[in-house]
Amino acid sequence: MSEIDPTAIAEQAEVPTEPKEATTEVGKARRRKEDARLLTGRTQWTDNIQLPGMLYVQFLRSPMAHARITRVDVEAARQLPGVVAAFSGRDFAAEQGSLPCAWPVSEDIVIPDHPPMAYEEVRYVGEAVACVVATSRYQAADALEAIEVDYEPLPAVLDMNEALTGTSPKVHDQGNQAFTWKFGQGDIDAAFRDAPVVIDRTYVQQRLIPTAMEPRAVVCTTDGQSFTMWSATQIPHILRFLLAATTGIPEHMIRVIAPDVGGGFGSKLQVTAEEVLCLLLARRLGKPVKWTESRSEGNLTVHHGRDQIQHIMIAAEGDGRIRGIKVDLLADMGAYLMLVTPGVPLLGAFMYNGIYKMDAYDFACTGVFTTKMPTDAYRGAGRPEATYALERAIDELAHELKLDPMQVRRLNWIKHEEFPYTTIAGLTYDSGNYEAATDRAMALFGYDKLRAEQADRRDRGDPVQLGLGISTYTEMCGLAPSRVLGSLSYGAGGWEHGSVRMLPTGKVEVVTGSSAHGQGHETAWSQIVADALGVPYEDVSVLHGDTAISHKGMDTYGSRSLVVGGMAVLQACQKVKEKARRLAAHTLECSPDDIEFSQGAFRVKGTSQQKTIQELTLAAFAAHDLPEGMEPRLDADATIDPENFSYPHGTHLCAVEVDTETGQTKIRSYVAVDDVGRVVNPLIVEGQVHGGIAQGIAQALFEEAVYDAEGNLLTSTMADYLLPSAADLPTFVTDRTETPATSNPLGVKGVGEAGTIASTPAVVNAVVDALRPHGVHDIQMPCTPERVWRALQ
């Protein structure tokens, strides 16, 4: 392919080639308001909280993957210095309930009871069986050694294929199959019948361990009637509701606060055993209790991500045109179904077709119980898995046909003039321009020159081979339409709430149901409100994460904050303006139809008469002269439920150098051009893309949770579980095209998961591309030097 003229790209989509200062707040690269307190430590994390008389809880965890509990003796622990109480799971059996699963994906799904503290049987290493409460964290930890537990070992169940055989031991009495879910469109048999080319591949999504900067932590206190819980959570509103449903404590007697939260990536989208038990301990002891996990404890007990076996088949014409795709998944649920465990692979069910056109699609997923830590949402939740299998298989199709892999993608993708486009999976992509993003990425990458260098290295037999990897992706995010979630049996809606409070001094308080854990909501929401109301950015504050302040919300996950939560705030701003317009008309003695709004002022058309929104706010507060029936306030709130998902897209390109003598892989260059619609804050978008790419590269080259034959987690510390540092990652070249969404007034799309979704297949495709002359067509992730070397042998 020839080099691309950037001006030609701009004819297809708005492409920012040079940074320029925005004239509005939306689009301005504002440094985040939150950063001053976060970076200097002048903030409140859950583990910082100190309450009078606080006690500390530590949990004794099972060393066995599967066993019956025959005896738990906590008496010796109760006698130790500083120990206030010690309990076994049986002490809470009558009141702890079962941890919730909110996504029963099929009518016949098996949802076993999941006690927060086990008392009959343990089903994974790390499951809590007892606890100690003491006056210091270290006294509680030391006292755990005095607890005696007798186990009757049972066989571990670790392999998904084996678990589904009739001879496998059972994780639960009901068996090892949690559910089977099927979905199809078009005539898949016809698509594969007599197809000139059929690609049949199996890929493994290894198990990953989310590792947020801030470990999980919980503090709970009571005044004897009501309860307040601080938790490092992504979902304070959902947590409050489900704590009430699980324990029977009335919801209005529970307050949940998510203070500043140091990252989540889905791992804090959960109702955890520790949250339930801290609540019950506070009630039983009448004292505040705190629990903070250690890193090794977190590796064992934070829910894990991915862990799927993906069988994908593509039927295609001889020229590379796709006729149909068939997918069959095995998804490891782990030992129990947690909050959205069974729904995670199904989020990918609508994405295995990606950006490509075809006549038929067939998808089936079987959820499998094993004696491992349960899996659940991890950055991208089902969409990275789908994109990986699809983009790997597209490369395989290109190789089979001896075509350039980009040529096959261009042949099959949806053209920009075809939007809106309803895909074979039934989703309507509202906008997109894959050509523009790809052309920009190819130009920045220098694709042709790198291909020429690759050919030269191959001809010379260079031991360090060059590989080029492509990932052209889209995703469904902004998880919102309640009717769609309902059709998939999800236990809640996807709406979001926002409030705008106009203070008498002219300042603005925004209350949002989206609870941030690092995304920069306070900054982005301030920019949106400043433009909408014509007030200074500095005059806006944003409140969130406390169910006593933000009384309504569906929280933060699935790249939904801006496209759902931000739009609720924007709609509330419109309501404020309509109230202010009515008051301005009354004050200026004209019809509301004669009032126009611009830059924070309401003017009588064709005159110089005006009132600023600050003046009107004070007038409403004074209430000396209001229109008939008007309340003395301009405040407003809004709850929105979008009609469609958000569909960001982009092209990521990766060049790797692979040493065929040692297996060492080095990323030489990485280019990402994403289209996330209109951008509110370029700095925040850059940060989200960089972080997402880092996580995707980590899956491709570094991270893997490994269990031994007895079900012990071998990667229980950061010394064993390999996380890349900045030194392990390349400098990313990033850019954007902007194809505004049509599903919301600002034209914005989600960005939080995009980098993770796109990067993993780009990297692995590059590694495999480097090694194809050596007969290598797949390497199981992570592509460690050892695995690369063994593949070469």
Coordinates of N, CA, C and O in Angstrom, one line a residue, residues 662-728:
T662 N 16.6 -17.0 21.1 CA 16.2 -16.9 22.5 C 14.8 -16.9 22.8 O 14.3 -17.1 23.9
G663 N 13.9 -16.5 21.8 CA 12.5 -16.4 22.0 C 12.1 -15.0 22.5 O 11.0 -14.7 22.8
Q664 N 13.1 -14.1 22.7 CA 12.8 -12.8 23.3 C 12.0 -11.9 22.3 O 12.4 -11.9 21.1
T665 N 11.0 -11.3 22.8 CA 10.2 -10.4 21.9 C 10.3 -9.0 22.4 O 10.1 -8.8 23.6
K666 N 10.5 -8.1 21.5 CA 10.6 -6.7 21.9 C 9.6 -5.9 20.9 O 9.7 -6.1 19.7
I667 N 8.8 -5.1 21.6 CA 7.9 -4.2 20.7 C 8.7 -3.0 20.3 O 9.3 -2.3 21.0
R668 N 8.8 -2.9 19.0 CA 9.7 -1.9 18.4 C 8.8 -0.6 18.2 O 9.3 0.5 18.4
S669 N 7.6 -0.7 17.7 CA 6.8 0.5 17.6 C 5.3 0.1 17.7 O 4.9 -1.1 17.4
Y670 N 4.5 1.0 18.2 CA 3.1 0.8 18.4 C 2.3 2.0 18.0 O 2.6 3.1 18.6
V671 N 1.4 1.9 17.1 CA 0.5 3.0 16.7 C -0.9 2.7 17.0 O -1.4 1.6 16.6
A672 N -1.6 3.6 17.6 CA -3.0 3.5 17.9 C -3.8 4.7 17.4 O -3.5 5.8 17.8
V673 N -4.7 4.5 16.5 CA -5.6 5.5 16.1 C -7.0 5.1 16.4 O -7.6 4.2 15.8
D674 N -7.6 5.8 17.4 CA -8.9 5.4 17.9 C -9.9 6.5 17.5 O -9.6 7.7 17.4
D675 N -11.2 6.1 17.4 CA -12.3 7.0 17.1 C -13.3 6.9 18.3 O -14.0 5.9 18.3
V676 N -13.3 7.8 19.2 CA -14.2 7.7 20.3 C -15.2 8.9 20.2 O -15.7 9.4 21.2
G677 N -15.5 9.3 19.0 CA -16.4 10.4 18.8 C -15.8 11.7 19.2 O -14.6 11.9 19.2
R678 N -16.7 12.6 19.6 CA -16.2 13.9 20.1 C -15.5 13.7 21.4 O -16.0 13.0 22.3
V679 N -14.4 14.4 21.6 CA -13.6 14.3 22.8 C -13.9 15.4 23.8 O -13.8 16.6 23.4
V680 N -14.2 15.1 25.0 CA -14.4 16.1 26.0 C -13.1 16.7 26.5 O -12.9 17.9 26.6
N681 N -12.1 15.8 26.8 CA -10.8 16.2 27.3 C -9.7 15.3 26.7 O -9.6 14.1 27.1
P682 N -8.9 15.8 25.8 CA -7.9 15.0 25.2 C -6.9 14.4 26.1 O -6.5 13.2 25.9
L683 N -6.6 15.0 27.2 CA -5.6 14.4 28.2 C -6.2 13.2 28.8 O -5.5 12.2 29.0
I684 N -7.5 13.3 29.2 CA -8.1 12.1 29.8 C -8.2 10.9 28.8 O -7.9 9.8 29.1
V685 N -8.5 11.3 27.6 CA -8.6 10.2 26.5 C -7.2 9.6 26.3 O -7.1 8.4 26.3
E686 N -6.2 10.4 26.3 CA -4.8 9.8 26.1 C -4.5 8.9 27.3 O -3.9 7.8 27.1
G687 N -4.8 9.3 28.5 CA -4.5 8.5 29.6 C -5.3 7.2 29.6 O -4.7 6.1 29.9
Q688 N -6.5 7.2 29.2 CA -7.3 6.0 29.1 C -6.7 5.0 28.0 O -6.6 3.8 28.2
V689 N -6.4 5.6 26.9 CA -5.8 4.8 25.8 C -4.5 4.2 26.2 O -4.2 3.0 26.0
H690 N -3.6 5.0 26.8 CA -2.3 4.5 27.2 C -2.5 3.3 28.2 O -1.8 2.3 28.1
G691 N -3.3 3.5 29.2 CA -3.5 2.5 30.2 C -4.1 1.2 29.6 O -3.7 0.1 30.0
G692 N -5.1 1.4 28.7 CA -5.7 0.3 28.1 C -4.7 -0.5 27.3 O -4.7 -1.8 27.3
I693 N -3.9 0.2 26.5 CA -2.9 -0.5 25.7 C -1.9 -1.3 26.6 O -1.6 -2.5 26.3
A694 N -1.5 -0.7 27.7 CA -0.6 -1.4 28.6 C -1.2 -2.7 29.1 O -0.5 -3.7 29.2
Q695 N -2.5 -2.7 29.4 CA -3.1 -3.9 29.9 C -3.3 -4.9 28.9 O -3.1 -6.1 29.1
G696 N -3.6 -4.5 27.6 CA -3.7 -5.5 26.5 C -2.3 -6.1 26.2 O -2.2 -7.3 25.9
I697 N -1.3 -5.3 26.2 CA 0.1 -5.8 26.0 C 0.4 -6.8 27.1 O 1.1 -7.8 26.9
A698 N 0.0 -6.5 28.3 CA 0.3 -7.3 29.4 C -0.3 -8.7 29.3 O 0.4 -9.7 29.6
Q699 N -1.5 -8.8 28.7 CA -2.1 -10.1 28.5 C -1.3 -10.8 27.4 O -1.0 -12.0 27.4
A700 N -0.9 -10.1 26.3 CA -0.2 -10.7 25.2 C 1.1 -11.3 25.6 O 1.5 -12.3 25.1
L701 N 1.9 -10.6 26.4 CA 3.3 -10.9 26.6 C 3.7 -11.3 28.1 O 4.7 -11.9 28.3
F702 N 2.9 -10.9 29.1 CA 3.4 -11.0 30.4 C 2.5 -11.8 31.4 O 3.0 -12.7 32.1
E703 N 1.2 -11.5 31.5 CA 0.4 -12.0 32.6 C -0.3 -13.3 32.4 O -0.7 -13.6 31.3
E704 N -0.3 -14.1 33.5 CA -1.1 -15.4 33.5 C -1.2 -15.9 34.9 O -0.2 -16.0 35.6
A705 N -2.4 -16.2 35.3 CA -2.7 -16.9 36.6 C -2.5 -18.4 36.4 O -3.2 -18.9 35.5
V706 N -1.7 -19.0 37.2 CA -1.3 -20.4 37.0 C -1.7 -21.2 38.2 O -1.3 -20.8 39.3
Y707 N -2.4 -22.3 38.0 CA -2.8 -23.2 39.1 C -2.0 -24.5 38.9 O -1.8 -24.9 37.8
D708 N -1.6 -25.2 40.0 CA -1.0 -26.5 39.9 C -2.1 -27.6 39.8 O -3.3 -27.3 39.9
A709 N -1.7 -28.8 39.8 CA -2.6 -29.9 39.6 C -3.5 -30.1 40.8 O -4.6 -30.7 40.7
E710 N -3.2 -29.6 42.0 CA -4.0 -29.6 43.2 C -4.9 -28.4 43.3 O -5.6 -28.3 44.3
G711 N -4.8 -27.5 42.4 CA -5.6 -26.3 42.5 C -5.0 -25.2 43.3 O -5.7 -24.2 43.7
N712 N -3.7 -25.2 43.6 CA -3.0 -24.1 44.3 C -2.7 -23.0 43.3 O -2.1 -23.4 42.2
L713 N -2.9 -21.8 43.6 CA -2.5 -20.7 42.8 C -1.0 -20.5 42.9 O -0.5 -20.1 44.0
L714 N -0.3 -20.7 41.9 CA 1.2 -20.5 41.9 C 1.6 -19.1 41.7 O 2.8 -18.7 42.0
T715 N 0.7 -18.2 41.2 CA 1.1 -16.8 41.0 C 0.4 -16.0 42.0 O -0.4 -15.1 41.7
S716 N 0.7 -16.2 43.3 CA -0.1 -15.6 44.3 C 0.6 -14.3 44.8 O 0.0 -13.6 45.7
T717 N 1.7 -13.9 44.3 CA 2.4 -12.7 44.7 C 2.9 -12.0 43.4 O 2.9 -12.5 42.3
M718 N 3.2 -10.7 43.6 CA 3.7 -10.0 42.5 C 5.1 -10.4 42.0 O 5.6 -10.0 41.0
A719 N 5.7 -11.2 42.8 CA 7.0 -11.8 42.4 C 6.8 -13.0 41.4 O 7.6 -13.3 40.6
D720 N 5.5 -13.6 41.4 CA 5.2 -14.7 40.6 C 4.3 -14.3 39.4 O 4.3 -14.9 38.4
Y721 N 3.5 -13.3 39.6 CA 2.5 -12.8 38.6 C 3.2 -11.6 37.9 O 3.3 -10.5 38.5
L722 N 3.6 -11.8 36.7 CA 4.4 -10.8 36.0 C 3.6 -9.6 35.5 O 2.8 -9.8 34.5
L723 N 3.8 -8.5 36.1 CA 3.1 -7.2 35.5 C 4.2 -6.4 34.9 O 5.3 -6.2 35.4
P724 N 3.9 -5.9 33.7 CA 4.9 -5.0 33.0 C 5.1 -3.7 33.7 O 4.1 -3.1 34.2
S725 N 6.3 -3.1 33.7 CA 6.5 -1.8 34.2 C 6.6 -0.9 33.0 O 6.6 -1.3 31.9
A726 N 6.7 0.4 33.2 CA 6.9 1.4 32.1 C 8.1 1.0 31.3 O 8.2 1.2 30.1
A727 N 9.2 0.4 32.0 CA 10.4 0.1 31.2 C 10.2 -1.1 30.3 O 11.0 -1.3 29.3
D728 N 9.1 -1.8 30.5 CA 8.8 -3.0 29.6 C 8.0 -2.6 28.4 O 7.7 -3.5 27.5

